[in-house]
mmCIF file of C-alpha atoms in Angstrom:
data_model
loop_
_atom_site.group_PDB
_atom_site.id
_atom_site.type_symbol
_atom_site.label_atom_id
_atom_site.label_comp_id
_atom_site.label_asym_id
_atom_site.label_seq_id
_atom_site.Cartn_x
_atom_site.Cartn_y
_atom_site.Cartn_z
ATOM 1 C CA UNK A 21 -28.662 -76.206 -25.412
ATOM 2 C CA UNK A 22 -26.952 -73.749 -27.767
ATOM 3 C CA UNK A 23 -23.090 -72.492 -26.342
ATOM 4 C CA UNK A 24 -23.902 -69.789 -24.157
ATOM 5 C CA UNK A 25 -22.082 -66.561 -23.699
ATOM 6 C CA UNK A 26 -18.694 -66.649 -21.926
ATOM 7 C CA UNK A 27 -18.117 -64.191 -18.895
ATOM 8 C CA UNK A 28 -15.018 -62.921 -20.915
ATOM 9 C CA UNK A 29 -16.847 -61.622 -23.573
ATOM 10 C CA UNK A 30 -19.039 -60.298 -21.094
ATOM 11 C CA UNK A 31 -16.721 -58.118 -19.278
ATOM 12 C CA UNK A 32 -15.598 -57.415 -22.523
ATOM 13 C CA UNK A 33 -18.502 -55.352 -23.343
ATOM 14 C CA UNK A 34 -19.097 -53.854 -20.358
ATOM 15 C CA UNK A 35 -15.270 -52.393 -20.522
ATOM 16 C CA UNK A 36 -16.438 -51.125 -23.650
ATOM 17 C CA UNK A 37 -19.509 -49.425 -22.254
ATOM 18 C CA UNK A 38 -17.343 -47.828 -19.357
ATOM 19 C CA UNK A 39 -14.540 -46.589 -21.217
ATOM 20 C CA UNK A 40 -16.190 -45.874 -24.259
ATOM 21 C CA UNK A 41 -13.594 -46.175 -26.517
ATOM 22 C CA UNK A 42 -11.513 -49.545 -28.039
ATOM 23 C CA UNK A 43 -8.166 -48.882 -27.130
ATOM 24 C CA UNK A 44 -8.862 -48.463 -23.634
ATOM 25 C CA UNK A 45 -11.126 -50.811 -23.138
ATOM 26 C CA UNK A 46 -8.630 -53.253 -24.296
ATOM 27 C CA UNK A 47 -6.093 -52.124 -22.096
ATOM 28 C CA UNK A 48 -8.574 -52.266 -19.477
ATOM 29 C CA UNK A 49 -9.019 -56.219 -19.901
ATOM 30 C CA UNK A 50 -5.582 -56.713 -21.220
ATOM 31 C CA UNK A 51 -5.818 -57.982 -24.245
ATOM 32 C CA UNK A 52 -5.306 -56.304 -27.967
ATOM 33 C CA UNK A 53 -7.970 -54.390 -29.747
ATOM 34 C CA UNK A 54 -8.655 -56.951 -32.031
ATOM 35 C CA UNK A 55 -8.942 -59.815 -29.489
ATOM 36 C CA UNK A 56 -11.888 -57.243 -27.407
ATOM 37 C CA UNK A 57 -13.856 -57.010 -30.746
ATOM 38 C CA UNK A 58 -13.488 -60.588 -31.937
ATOM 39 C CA UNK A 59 -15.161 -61.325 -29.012
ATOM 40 C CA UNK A 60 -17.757 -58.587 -28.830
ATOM 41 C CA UNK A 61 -18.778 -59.895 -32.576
ATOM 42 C CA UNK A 62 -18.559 -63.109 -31.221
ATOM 43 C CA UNK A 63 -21.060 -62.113 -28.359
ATOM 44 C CA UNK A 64 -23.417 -60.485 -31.087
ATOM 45 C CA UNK A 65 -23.697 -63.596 -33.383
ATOM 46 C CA UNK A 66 -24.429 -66.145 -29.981
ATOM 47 C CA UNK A 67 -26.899 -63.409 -28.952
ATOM 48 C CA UNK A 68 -28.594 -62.754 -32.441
ATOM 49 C CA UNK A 69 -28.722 -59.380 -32.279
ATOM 50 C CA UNK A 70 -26.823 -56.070 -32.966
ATOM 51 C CA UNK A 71 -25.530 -54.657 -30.037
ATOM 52 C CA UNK A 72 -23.359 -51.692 -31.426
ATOM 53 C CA UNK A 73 -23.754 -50.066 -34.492
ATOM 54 C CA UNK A 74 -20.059 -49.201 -35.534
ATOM 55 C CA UNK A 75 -18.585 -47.440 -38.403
ATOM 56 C CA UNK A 76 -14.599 -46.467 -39.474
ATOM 57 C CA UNK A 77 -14.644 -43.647 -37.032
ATOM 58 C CA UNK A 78 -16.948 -44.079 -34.141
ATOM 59 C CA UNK A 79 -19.549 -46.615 -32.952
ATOM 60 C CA UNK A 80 -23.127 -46.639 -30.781
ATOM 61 C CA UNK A 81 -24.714 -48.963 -28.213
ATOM 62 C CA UNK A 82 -28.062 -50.037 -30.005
ATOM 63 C CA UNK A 83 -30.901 -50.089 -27.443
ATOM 64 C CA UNK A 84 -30.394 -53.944 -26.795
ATOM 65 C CA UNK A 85 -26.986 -53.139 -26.342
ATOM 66 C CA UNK A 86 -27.983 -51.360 -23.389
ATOM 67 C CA UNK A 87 -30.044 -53.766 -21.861
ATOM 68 C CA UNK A 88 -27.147 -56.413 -22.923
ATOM 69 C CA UNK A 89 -25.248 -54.293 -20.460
ATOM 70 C CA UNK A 90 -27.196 -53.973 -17.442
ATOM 71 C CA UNK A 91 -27.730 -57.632 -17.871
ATOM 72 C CA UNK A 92 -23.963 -58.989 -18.060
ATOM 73 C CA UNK A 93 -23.294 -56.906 -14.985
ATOM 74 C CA UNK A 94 -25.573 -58.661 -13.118
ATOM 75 C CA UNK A 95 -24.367 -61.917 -14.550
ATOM 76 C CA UNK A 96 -20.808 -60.589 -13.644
ATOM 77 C CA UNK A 97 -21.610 -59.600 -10.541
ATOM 78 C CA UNK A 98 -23.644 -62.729 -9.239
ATOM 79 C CA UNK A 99 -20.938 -64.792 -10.490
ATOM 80 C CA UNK A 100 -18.412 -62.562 -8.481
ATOM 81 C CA UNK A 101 -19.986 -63.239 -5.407
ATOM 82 C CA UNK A 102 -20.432 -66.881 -6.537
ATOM 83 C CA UNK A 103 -16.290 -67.221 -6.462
ATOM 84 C CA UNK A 104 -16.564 -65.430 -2.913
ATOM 85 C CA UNK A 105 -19.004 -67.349 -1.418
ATOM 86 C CA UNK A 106 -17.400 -70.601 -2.803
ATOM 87 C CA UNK A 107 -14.003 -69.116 -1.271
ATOM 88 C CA UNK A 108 -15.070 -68.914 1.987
ATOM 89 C CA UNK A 109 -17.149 -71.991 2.282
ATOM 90 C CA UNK A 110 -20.448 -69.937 2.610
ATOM 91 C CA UNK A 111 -19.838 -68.823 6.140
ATOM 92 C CA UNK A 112 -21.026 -65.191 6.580
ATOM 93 C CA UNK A 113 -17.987 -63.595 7.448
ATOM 94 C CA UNK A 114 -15.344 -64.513 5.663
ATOM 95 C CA UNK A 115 -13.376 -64.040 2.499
ATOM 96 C CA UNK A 116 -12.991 -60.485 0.411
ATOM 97 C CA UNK A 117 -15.254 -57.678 1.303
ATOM 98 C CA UNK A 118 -15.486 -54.369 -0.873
ATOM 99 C CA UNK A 119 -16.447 -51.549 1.215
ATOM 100 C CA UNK A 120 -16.636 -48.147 -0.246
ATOM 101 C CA UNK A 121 -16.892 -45.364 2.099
ATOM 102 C CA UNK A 122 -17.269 -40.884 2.148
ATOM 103 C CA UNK A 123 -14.313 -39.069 2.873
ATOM 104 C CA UNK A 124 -16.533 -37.038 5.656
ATOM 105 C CA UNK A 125 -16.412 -40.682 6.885
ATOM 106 C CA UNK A 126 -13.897 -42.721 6.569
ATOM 107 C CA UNK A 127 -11.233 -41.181 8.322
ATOM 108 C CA UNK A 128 -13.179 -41.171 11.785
ATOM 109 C CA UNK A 129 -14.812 -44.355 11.740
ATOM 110 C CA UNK A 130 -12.666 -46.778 9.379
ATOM 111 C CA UNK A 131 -9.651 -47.562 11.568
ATOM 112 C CA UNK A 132 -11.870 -48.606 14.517
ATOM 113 C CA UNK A 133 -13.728 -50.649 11.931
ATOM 114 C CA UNK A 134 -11.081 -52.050 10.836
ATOM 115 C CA UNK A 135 -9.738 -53.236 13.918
ATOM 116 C CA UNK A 136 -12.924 -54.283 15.538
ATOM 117 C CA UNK A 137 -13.289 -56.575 12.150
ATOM 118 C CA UNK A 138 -9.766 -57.737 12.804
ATOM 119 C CA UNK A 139 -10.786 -59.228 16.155
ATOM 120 C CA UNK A 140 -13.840 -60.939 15.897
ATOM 121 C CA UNK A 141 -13.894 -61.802 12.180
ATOM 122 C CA UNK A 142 -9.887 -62.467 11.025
ATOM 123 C CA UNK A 143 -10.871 -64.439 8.656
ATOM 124 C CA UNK A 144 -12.457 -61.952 6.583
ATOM 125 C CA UNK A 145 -10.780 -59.457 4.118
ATOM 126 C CA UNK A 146 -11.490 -56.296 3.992
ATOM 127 C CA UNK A 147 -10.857 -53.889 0.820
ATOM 128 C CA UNK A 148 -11.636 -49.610 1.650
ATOM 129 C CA UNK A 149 -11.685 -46.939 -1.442
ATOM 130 C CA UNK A 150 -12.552 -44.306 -0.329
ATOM 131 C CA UNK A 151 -14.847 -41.628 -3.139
ATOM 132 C CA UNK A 152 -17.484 -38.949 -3.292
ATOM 133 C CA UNK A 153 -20.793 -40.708 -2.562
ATOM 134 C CA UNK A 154 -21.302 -40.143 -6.897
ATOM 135 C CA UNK A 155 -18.624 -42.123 -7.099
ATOM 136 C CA UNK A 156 -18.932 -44.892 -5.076
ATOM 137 C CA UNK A 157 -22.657 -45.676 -6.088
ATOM 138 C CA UNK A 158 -21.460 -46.228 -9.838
ATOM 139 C CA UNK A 159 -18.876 -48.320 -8.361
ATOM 140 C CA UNK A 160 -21.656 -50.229 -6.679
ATOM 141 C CA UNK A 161 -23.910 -50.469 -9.785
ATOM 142 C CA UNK A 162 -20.947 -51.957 -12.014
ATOM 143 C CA UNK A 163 -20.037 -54.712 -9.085
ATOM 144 C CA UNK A 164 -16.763 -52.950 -8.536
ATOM 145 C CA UNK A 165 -17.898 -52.729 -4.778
ATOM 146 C CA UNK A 166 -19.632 -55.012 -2.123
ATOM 147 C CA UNK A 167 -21.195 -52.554 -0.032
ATOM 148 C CA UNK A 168 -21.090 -48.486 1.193
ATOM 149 C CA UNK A 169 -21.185 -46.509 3.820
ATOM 150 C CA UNK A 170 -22.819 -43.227 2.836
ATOM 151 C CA UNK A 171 -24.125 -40.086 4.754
ATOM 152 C CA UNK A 172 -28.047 -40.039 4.009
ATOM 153 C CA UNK A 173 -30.680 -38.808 3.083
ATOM 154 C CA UNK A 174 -29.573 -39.269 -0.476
ATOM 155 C CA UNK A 175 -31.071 -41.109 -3.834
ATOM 156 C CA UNK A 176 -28.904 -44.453 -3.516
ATOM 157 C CA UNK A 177 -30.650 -45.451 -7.128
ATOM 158 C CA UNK A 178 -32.546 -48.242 -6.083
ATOM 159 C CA UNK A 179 -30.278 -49.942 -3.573
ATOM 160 C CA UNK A 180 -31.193 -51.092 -0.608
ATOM 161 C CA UNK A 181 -29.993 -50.206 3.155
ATOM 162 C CA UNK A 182 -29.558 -50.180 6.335
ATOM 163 C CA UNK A 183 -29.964 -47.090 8.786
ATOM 164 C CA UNK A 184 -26.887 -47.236 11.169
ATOM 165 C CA UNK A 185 -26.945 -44.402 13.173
ATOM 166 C CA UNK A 186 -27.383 -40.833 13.617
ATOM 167 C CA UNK A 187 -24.727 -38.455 13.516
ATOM 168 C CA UNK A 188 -25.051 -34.768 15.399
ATOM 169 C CA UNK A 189 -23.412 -31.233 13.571
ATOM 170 C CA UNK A 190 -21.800 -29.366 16.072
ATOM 171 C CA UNK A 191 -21.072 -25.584 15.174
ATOM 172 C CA UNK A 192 -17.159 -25.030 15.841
ATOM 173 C CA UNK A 193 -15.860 -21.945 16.014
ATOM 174 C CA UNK A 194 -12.840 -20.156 17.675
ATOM 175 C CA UNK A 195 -13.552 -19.737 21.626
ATOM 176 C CA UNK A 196 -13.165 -15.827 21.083
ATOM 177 C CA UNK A 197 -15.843 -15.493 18.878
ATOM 178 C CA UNK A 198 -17.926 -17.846 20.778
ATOM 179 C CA UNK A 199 -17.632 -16.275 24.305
ATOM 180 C CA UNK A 200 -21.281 -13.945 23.623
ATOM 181 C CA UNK A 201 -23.382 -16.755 21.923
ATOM 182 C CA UNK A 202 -25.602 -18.640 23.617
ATOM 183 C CA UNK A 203 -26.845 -22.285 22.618
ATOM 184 C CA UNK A 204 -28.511 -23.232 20.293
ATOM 185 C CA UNK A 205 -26.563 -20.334 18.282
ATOM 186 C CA UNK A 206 -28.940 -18.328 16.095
ATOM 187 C CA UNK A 207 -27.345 -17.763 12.848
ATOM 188 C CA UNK A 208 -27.906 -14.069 12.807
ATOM 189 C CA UNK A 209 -25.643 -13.318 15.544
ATOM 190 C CA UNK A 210 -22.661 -14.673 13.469
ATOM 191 C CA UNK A 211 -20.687 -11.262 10.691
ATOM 192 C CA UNK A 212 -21.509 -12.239 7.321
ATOM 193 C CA UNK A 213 -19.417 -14.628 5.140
ATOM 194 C CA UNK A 214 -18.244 -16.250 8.570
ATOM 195 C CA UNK A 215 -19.489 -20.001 7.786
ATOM 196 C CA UNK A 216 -17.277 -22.508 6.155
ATOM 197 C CA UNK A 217 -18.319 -25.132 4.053
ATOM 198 C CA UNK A 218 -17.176 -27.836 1.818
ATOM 199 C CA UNK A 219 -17.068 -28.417 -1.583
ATOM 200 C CA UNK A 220 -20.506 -28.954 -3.303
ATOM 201 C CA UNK A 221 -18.883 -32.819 -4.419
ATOM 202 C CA UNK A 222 -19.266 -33.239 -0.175
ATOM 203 C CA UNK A 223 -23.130 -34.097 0.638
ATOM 204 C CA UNK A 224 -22.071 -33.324 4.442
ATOM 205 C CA UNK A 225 -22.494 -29.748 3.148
ATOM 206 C CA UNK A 226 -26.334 -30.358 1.600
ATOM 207 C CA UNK A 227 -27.083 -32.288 4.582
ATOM 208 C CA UNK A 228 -25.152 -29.543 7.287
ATOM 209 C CA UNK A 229 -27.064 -26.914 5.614
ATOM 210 C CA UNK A 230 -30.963 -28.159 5.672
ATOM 211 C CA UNK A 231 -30.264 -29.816 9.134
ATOM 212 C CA UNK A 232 -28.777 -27.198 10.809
ATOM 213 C CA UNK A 233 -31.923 -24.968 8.697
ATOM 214 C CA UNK A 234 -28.801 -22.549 7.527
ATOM 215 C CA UNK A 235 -31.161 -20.435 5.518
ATOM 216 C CA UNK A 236 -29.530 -17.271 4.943
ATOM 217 C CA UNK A 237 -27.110 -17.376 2.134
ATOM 218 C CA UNK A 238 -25.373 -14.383 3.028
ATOM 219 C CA UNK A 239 -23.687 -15.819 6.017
ATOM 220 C CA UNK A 240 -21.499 -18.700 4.200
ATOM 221 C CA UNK A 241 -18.178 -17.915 3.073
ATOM 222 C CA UNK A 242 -17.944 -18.289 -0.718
ATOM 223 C CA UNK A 243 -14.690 -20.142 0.133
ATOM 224 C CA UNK A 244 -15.313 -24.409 -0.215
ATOM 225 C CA UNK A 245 -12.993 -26.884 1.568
ATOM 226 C CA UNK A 246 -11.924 -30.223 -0.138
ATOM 227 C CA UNK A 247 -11.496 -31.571 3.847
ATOM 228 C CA UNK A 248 -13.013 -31.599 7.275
ATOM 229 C CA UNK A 249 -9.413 -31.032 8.219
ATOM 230 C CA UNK A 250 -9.139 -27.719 5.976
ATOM 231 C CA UNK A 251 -12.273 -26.125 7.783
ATOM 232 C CA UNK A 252 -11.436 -27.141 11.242
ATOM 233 C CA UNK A 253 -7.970 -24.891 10.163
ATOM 234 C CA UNK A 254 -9.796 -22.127 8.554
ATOM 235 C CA UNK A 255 -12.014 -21.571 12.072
ATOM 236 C CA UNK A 256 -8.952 -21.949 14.745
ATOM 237 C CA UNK A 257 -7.671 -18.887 12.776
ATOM 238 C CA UNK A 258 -10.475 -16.871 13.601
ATOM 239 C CA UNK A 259 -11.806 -16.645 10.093
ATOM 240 C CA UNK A 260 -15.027 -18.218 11.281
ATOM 241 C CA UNK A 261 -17.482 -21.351 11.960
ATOM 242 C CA UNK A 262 -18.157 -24.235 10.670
ATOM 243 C CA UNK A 263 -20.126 -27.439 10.579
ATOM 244 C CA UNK A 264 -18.347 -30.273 12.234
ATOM 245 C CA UNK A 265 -20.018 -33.471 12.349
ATOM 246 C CA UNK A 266 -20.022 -35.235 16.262
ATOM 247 C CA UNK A 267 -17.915 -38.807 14.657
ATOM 248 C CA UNK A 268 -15.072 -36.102 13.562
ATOM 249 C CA UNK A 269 -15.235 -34.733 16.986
ATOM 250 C CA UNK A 270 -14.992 -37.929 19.067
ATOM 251 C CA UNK A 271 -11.822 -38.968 16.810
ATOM 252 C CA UNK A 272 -10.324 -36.113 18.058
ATOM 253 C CA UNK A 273 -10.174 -33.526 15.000
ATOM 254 C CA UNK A 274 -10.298 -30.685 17.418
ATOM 255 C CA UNK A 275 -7.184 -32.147 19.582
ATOM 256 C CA UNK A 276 -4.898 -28.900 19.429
ATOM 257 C CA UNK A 277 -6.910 -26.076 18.592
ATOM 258 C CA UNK A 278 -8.384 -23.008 20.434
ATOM 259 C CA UNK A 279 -11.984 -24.035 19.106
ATOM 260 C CA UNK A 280 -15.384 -24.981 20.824
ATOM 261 C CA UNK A 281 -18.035 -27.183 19.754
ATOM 262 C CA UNK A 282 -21.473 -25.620 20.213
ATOM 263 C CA UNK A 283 -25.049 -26.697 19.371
ATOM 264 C CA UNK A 284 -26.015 -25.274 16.308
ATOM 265 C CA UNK A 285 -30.057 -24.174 15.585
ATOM 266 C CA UNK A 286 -32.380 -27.175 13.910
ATOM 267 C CA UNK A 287 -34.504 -30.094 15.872
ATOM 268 C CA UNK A 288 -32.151 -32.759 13.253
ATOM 269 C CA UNK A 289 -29.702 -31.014 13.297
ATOM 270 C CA UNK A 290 -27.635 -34.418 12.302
ATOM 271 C CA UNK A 291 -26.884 -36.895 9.347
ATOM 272 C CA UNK A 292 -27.647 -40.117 9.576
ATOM 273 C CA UNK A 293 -25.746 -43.224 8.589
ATOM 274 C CA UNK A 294 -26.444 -45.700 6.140
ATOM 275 C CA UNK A 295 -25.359 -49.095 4.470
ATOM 276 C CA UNK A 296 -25.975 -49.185 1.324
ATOM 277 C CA UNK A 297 -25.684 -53.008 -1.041
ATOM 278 C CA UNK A 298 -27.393 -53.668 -3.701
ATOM 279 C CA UNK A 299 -31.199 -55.743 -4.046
ATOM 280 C CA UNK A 300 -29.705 -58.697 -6.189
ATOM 281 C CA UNK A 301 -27.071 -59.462 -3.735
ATOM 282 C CA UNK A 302 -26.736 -63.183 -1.550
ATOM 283 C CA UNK A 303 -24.736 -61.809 1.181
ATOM 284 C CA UNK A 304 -27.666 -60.205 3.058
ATOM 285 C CA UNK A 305 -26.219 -61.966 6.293
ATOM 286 C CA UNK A 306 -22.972 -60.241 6.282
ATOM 287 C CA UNK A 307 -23.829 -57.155 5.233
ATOM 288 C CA UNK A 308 -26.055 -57.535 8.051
ATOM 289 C CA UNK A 309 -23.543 -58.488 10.520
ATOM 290 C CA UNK A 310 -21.042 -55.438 8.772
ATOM 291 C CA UNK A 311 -23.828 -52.930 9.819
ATOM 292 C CA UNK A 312 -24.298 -54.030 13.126
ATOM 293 C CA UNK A 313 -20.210 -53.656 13.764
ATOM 294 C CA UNK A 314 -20.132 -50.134 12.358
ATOM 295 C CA UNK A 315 -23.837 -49.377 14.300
ATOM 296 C CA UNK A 316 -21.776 -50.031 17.209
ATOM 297 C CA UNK A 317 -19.223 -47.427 16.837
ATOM 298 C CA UNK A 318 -21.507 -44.192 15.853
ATOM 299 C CA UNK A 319 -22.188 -41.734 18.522
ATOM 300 C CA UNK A 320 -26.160 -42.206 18.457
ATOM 301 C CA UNK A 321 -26.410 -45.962 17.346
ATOM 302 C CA UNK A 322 -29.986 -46.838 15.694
ATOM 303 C CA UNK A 323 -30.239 -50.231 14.001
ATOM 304 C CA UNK A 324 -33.128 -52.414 14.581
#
């Protein structure tokens, strides 16, 4: 058998592809420039074909190159898991877990995770980073992360899941403007511009908006939050409402304020929570046990 490819120059190339640029990439490996592209040439000559086309100023994956790419993460990735399933002596739940999670999320559900995880599985160690749900599936693609937790529906790109739970909006508002509404609260009895919202980068607000069937523009502030936090300050001012979802509510984000929690128009008018890993993946079992931990701690559990 001819001398295969080595994982270094591997991950070589795919720092390369990420960072798109030499001098990072070899920072990002740490190792010198030349060392990265002695060993991407080295890679091209075992593989017997071009996979950038390069010249003094710039350079261009060739179409193998891409497929060279998705290829090596796999490779990368499998043999990741490999190491972790070697390190923990293939029982389910131990070793290092990489769990990626929303920011509409994590906050509310992450530190009784953590300690329920803590309890009945010590042995296994857990990693967070929290991200934009963008963020976190490119994280997942390149092996950088085990698993997510994500707000759905949403594209995950060909991953597979688990369906956790569902999780109800509530429409909070300040308990002087809601004294004349009645339930479920019909949008047009709320001033224009009233309605708070996140940031676009947030799929809580895509997902608030067609479940709560907000269809009339002219009642959302043009105002965007970067936090659940920032709204919930914005409406115990009296400014307005806005879309809260129930997990926030139950972890208290509401403790201290003058503001009311009311049922806002829509039959769904809820997200619902997934677990996202990817199809190539051995640890099927513990993602399976992860999802039945965090199943347990939404406020309308519904894993089969």
């Amino acid at each position: 058998m001819s001398k295969l490819p080595s994982l270094k120059n591997l991950s070589y190339l795919l720092a390369l592809h990420e960072h798109q640029n030499f001098n990072r990439a070899a920072q990002a490996c740490n190792v010198s420039q030349s060392t990265l592209s002695s060993g991407i040439q080295n890679l091209e000559e075992q593989l017997g074909c071009q996979l950038i086309e390069r010249d003094h100023k710039s350079f261009l994956f060739t179409g193998m190159g891409e497929e060279v790419v998705k290829q090596a993460r796999n490779i990368l990735t499998s043999t990741e898991e490999l190491l972790y399933f070697a390190q923990s002596q293939g029982k389910t739940m131990e070793g290092p877990l990489r769990l990626g999670c929303i920011p509409t999320i994590a906050p509310f559900l992450l530190g009784d995770l953590t300690k329920k995880l803590q309890r009945e599985y010590p042995n296994l160690q857990l990693n967070i980073r929290e991200d934009t749900t963008s963020s976190l599936l490119n994280l997942l693609r390149n092996g950088e992360l085990d698993v997510l937790v994500l707000a759905l529906p949403f594209d995950v790109q060909g991953n597979q899941s688990y369906l956790l739970g569902r999780d109800p909006f509530k429409l909070v508002m300040h308990k002087s403007l809601a004294e004349n509404l009645q339930e479920p609260v019909q949008y047009n009895r709320l001033p224009d511009n009233s309605i708070f919202l996140l940031e676009k980068e947030h799929c809580l607000t895509g997902h608030a908006v067609a479940a709560c069937e907000l269809a009339d523009s002219s009642k959302i502030n043009p105002f965007t939050a970067t936090s659940l936090h920032s709204l919930v300050q914005m409406a115990d001012a009296g400014l307005g409402a806005t879309f809260i979802p129930q997990m926030a509510i139950d972890r208290g984000i509401l403790n201290g304020t003058d503001l009311v929690a009311l049922t806002p128009v829509g039959q769904q008018a809820s997200r619902d929570i997934g677990l996202i890993y990817r199809p190539t993946t051995n640890r099927r079992q513990t993602f399976r046990r992860l999802a039945e931990c965090i199943a347990s701690l939404l406020p309308e559990p519904l894993l089969n």
